[in-house]
Short mmCIF file of C-alpha atoms in Angstrom, two decimals:
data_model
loop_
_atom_site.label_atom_id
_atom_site.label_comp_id
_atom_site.label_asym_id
_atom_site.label_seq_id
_atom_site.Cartn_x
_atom_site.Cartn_y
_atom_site.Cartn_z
CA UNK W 1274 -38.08 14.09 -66.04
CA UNK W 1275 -35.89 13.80 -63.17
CA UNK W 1276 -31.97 14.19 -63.30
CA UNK W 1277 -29.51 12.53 -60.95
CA UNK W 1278 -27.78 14.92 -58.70
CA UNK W 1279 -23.97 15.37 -59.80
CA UNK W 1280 -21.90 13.97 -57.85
CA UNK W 1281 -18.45 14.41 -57.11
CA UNK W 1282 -15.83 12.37 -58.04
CA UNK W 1283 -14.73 11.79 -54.88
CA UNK W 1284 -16.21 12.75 -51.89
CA UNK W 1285 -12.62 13.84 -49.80
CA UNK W 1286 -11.82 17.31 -49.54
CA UNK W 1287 -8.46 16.88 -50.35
CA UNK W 1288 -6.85 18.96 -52.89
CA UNK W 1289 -7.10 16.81 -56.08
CA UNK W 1290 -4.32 16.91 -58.92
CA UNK W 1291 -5.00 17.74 -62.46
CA UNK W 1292 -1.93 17.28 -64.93
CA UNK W 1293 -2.41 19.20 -68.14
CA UNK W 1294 -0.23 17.89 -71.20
CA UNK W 1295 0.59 21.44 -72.05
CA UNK W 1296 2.35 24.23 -70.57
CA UNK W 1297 0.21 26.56 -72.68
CA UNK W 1298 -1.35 28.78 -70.09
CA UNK W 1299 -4.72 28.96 -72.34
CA UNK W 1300 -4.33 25.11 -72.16
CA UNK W 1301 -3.92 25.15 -68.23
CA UNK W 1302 -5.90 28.18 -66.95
CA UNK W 1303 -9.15 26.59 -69.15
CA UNK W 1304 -8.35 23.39 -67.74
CA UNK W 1305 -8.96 24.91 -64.32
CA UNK W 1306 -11.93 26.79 -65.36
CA UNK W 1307 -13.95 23.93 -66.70
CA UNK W 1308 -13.19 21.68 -63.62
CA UNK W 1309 -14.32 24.20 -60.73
CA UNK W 1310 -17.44 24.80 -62.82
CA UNK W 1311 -18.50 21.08 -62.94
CA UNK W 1312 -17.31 20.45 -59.80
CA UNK W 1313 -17.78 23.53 -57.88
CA UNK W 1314 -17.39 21.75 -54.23
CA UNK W 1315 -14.11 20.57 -55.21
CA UNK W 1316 -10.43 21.90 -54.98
CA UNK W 1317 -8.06 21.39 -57.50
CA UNK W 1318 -4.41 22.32 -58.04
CA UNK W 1319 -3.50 22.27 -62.12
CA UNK W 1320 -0.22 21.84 -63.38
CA UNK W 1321 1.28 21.80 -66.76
CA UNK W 1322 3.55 19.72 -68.32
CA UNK W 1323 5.51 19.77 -71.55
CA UNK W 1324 4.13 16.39 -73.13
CA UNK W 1325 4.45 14.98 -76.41
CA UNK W 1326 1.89 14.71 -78.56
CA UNK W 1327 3.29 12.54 -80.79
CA UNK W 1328 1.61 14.08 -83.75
CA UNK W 1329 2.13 16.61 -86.18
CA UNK W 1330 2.96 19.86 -85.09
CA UNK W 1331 -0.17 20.71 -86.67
CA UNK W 1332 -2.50 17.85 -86.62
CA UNK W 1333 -4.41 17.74 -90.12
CA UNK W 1334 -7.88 15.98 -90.15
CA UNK W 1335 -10.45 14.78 -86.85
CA UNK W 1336 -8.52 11.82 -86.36
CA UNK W 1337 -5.01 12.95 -85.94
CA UNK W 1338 -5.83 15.79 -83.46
CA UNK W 1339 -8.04 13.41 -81.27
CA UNK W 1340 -5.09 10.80 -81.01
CA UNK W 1341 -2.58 13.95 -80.49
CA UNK W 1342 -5.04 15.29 -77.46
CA UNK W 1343 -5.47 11.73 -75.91
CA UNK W 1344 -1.58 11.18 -76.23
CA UNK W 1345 -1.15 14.31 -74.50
CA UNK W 1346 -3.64 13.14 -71.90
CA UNK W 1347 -2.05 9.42 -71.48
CA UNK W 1348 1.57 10.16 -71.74
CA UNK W 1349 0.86 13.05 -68.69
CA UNK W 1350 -0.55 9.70 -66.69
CA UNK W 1351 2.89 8.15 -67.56
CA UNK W 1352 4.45 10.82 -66.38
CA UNK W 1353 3.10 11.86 -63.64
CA UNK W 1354 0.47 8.82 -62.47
CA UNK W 1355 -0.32 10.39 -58.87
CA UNK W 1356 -2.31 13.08 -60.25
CA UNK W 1357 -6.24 12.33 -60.67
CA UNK W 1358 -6.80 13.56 -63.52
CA UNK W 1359 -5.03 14.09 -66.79
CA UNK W 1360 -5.82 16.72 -69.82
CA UNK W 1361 -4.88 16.67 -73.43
CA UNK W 1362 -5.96 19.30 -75.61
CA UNK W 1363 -4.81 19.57 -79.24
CA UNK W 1364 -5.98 21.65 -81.95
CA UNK W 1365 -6.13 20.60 -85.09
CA UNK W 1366 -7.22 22.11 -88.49
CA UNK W 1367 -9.35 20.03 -91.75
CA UNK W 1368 -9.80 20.71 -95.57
CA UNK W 1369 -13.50 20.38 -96.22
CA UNK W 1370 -13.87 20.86 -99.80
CA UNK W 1371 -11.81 24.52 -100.83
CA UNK W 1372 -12.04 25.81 -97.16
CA UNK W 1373 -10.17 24.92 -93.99
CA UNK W 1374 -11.49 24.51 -90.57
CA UNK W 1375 -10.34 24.86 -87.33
CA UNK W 1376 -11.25 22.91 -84.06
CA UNK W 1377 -9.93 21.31 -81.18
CA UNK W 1378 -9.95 17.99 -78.87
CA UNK W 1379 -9.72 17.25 -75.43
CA UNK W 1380 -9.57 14.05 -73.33
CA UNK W 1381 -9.56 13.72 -70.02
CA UNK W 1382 -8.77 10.78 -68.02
CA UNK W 1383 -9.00 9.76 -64.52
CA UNK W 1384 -7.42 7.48 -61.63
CA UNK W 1385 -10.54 5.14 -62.10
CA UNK W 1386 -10.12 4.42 -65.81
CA UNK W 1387 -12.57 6.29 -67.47
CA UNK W 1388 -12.10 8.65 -70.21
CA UNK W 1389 -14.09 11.95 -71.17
CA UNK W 1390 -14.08 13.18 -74.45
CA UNK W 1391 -15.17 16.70 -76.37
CA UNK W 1392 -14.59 18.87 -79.25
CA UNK W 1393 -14.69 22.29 -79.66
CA UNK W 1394 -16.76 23.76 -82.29
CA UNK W 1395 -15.18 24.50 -85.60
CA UNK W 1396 -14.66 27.29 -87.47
CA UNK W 1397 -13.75 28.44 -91.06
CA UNK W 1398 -10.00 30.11 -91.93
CA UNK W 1399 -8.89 32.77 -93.84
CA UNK W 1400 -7.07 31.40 -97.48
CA UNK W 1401 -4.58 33.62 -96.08
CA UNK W 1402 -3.89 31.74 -93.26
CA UNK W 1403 -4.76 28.32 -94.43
CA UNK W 1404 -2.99 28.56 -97.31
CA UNK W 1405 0.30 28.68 -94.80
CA UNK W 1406 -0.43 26.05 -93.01
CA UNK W 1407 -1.17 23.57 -96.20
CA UNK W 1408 2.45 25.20 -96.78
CA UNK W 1409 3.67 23.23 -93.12
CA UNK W 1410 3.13 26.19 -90.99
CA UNK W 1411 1.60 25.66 -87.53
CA UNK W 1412 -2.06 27.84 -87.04
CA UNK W 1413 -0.43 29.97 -84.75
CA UNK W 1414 2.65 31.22 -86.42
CA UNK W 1415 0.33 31.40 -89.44
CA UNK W 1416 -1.94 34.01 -87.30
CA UNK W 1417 1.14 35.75 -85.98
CA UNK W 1418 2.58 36.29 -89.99
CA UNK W 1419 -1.39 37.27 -91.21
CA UNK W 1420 -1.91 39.54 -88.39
CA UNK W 1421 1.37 40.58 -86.96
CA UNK W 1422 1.62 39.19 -83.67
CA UNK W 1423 3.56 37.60 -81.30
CA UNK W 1424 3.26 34.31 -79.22
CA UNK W 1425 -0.87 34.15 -80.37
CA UNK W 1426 -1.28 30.53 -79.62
CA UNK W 1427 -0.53 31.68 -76.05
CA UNK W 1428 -2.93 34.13 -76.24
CA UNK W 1429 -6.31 34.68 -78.20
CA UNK W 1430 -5.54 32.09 -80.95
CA UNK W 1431 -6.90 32.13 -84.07
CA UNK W 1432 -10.69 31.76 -82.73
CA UNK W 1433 -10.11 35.10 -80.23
CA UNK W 1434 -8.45 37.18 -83.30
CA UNK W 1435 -10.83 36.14 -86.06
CA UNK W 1436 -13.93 36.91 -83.70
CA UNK W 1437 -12.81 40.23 -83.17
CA UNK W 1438 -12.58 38.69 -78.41
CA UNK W 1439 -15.95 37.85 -78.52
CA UNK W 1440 -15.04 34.07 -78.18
CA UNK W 1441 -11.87 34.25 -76.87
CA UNK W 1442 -9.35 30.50 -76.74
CA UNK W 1443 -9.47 29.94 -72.97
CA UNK W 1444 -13.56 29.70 -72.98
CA UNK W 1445 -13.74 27.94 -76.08
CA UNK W 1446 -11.01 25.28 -74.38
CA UNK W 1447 -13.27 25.84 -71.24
CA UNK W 1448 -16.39 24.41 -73.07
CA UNK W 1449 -14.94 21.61 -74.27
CA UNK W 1450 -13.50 20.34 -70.92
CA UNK W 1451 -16.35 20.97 -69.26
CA UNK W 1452 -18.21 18.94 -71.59
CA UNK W 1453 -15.50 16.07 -71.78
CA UNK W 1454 -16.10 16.55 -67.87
CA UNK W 1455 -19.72 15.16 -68.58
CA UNK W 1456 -18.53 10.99 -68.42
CA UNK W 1457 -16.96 11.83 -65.68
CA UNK W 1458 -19.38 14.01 -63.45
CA UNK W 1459 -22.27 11.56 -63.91
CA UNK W 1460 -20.94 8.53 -62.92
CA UNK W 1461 -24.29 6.32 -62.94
CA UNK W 1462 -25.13 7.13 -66.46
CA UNK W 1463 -21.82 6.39 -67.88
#
């Protein structure tokens, strides 16, 4: 079977903009990371932005965190429409039967109209911790209380503390964008 060659978005080698709707640097810097790996020929300069989601705080259910992450992605266009590109990630968490699970979205848009989509892969929480958050606390100051942190959203997140590093929250982000990248990185098979 033969594959198209990737192409590049564009073709320039002008510094394209990518607007994050977070100022979370594990939001930002694996924003960065999955767009130089699909596009490796490319130069990018990534910004964050605080952007409403326009969700929960903590997004409950599949549905919910995609529309937080896409809001995130289209309100950065609104905001800042010169950029080419524009990133919403959200994480969200989802009963499924006595158990919780944890997972993120991420959309991506771009200055021709198309839209990239991906989630991460899910994982199951502690009761401790999801018991706290079906109390109204967010997933990160649930992980701080359970494991006496600080700030761990910024950080590891729940993923990178409950895998002991071994999958740490900017390369599971990183995944996901590059694989919401895919729409957008194959252009005549989308």
């Amino acid at each position: 079977m033969i594959f198209p060659k990737r192409k590049n978005i564009q073709t320039a080698t002008r510094e394209q903009l990518i607007v994050v709707g977070s100022k979370n640097p594990v939001k930002v810097n694996s924003t960065s990371k999955g767009f130089h790996k699909i596009f490796d020929e490319q130069h990018f300069i990534v910004e964050g932005l605080n952007i409403n989601s326009q969700v929960s705080d903590q997004p409950m259910g599949d549905q919910e965190t995609y529309q937080g992450a896409f809001n995130r992605a289209s309100n950065a266009q609104k905001t800042f429409p010169e950029a080419d590109f524009w990133v919403g990630i959200e994480g969200g968490v989802e009963d499924t039967g006595e158990e919780m699970s944890a997972f993120a979205w991420v959309v991506i848009l771009n200055k021709a109209g198309k839209i990239g989509k991906s989630k991460t892969a899910t994982f199951i929480l502690p009761e401790a911790i999801s018991k706290l958050v079906r109390g109204g606390m967010e997933l990160g100051e649930a992980d701080d209380k359970v494991f006496d942190r600080e700030n761990s959203k910024q950080e590891s997140g729940a993923v990178g503390i409950l895998t002991k590093g071994a999958v740490d929250r900017a390369k599971y982000y990183e995944q996901a964008v590059s694989l919401a990248l895919i729409p957008l990185s194959n252009e005549g098979l989308y």
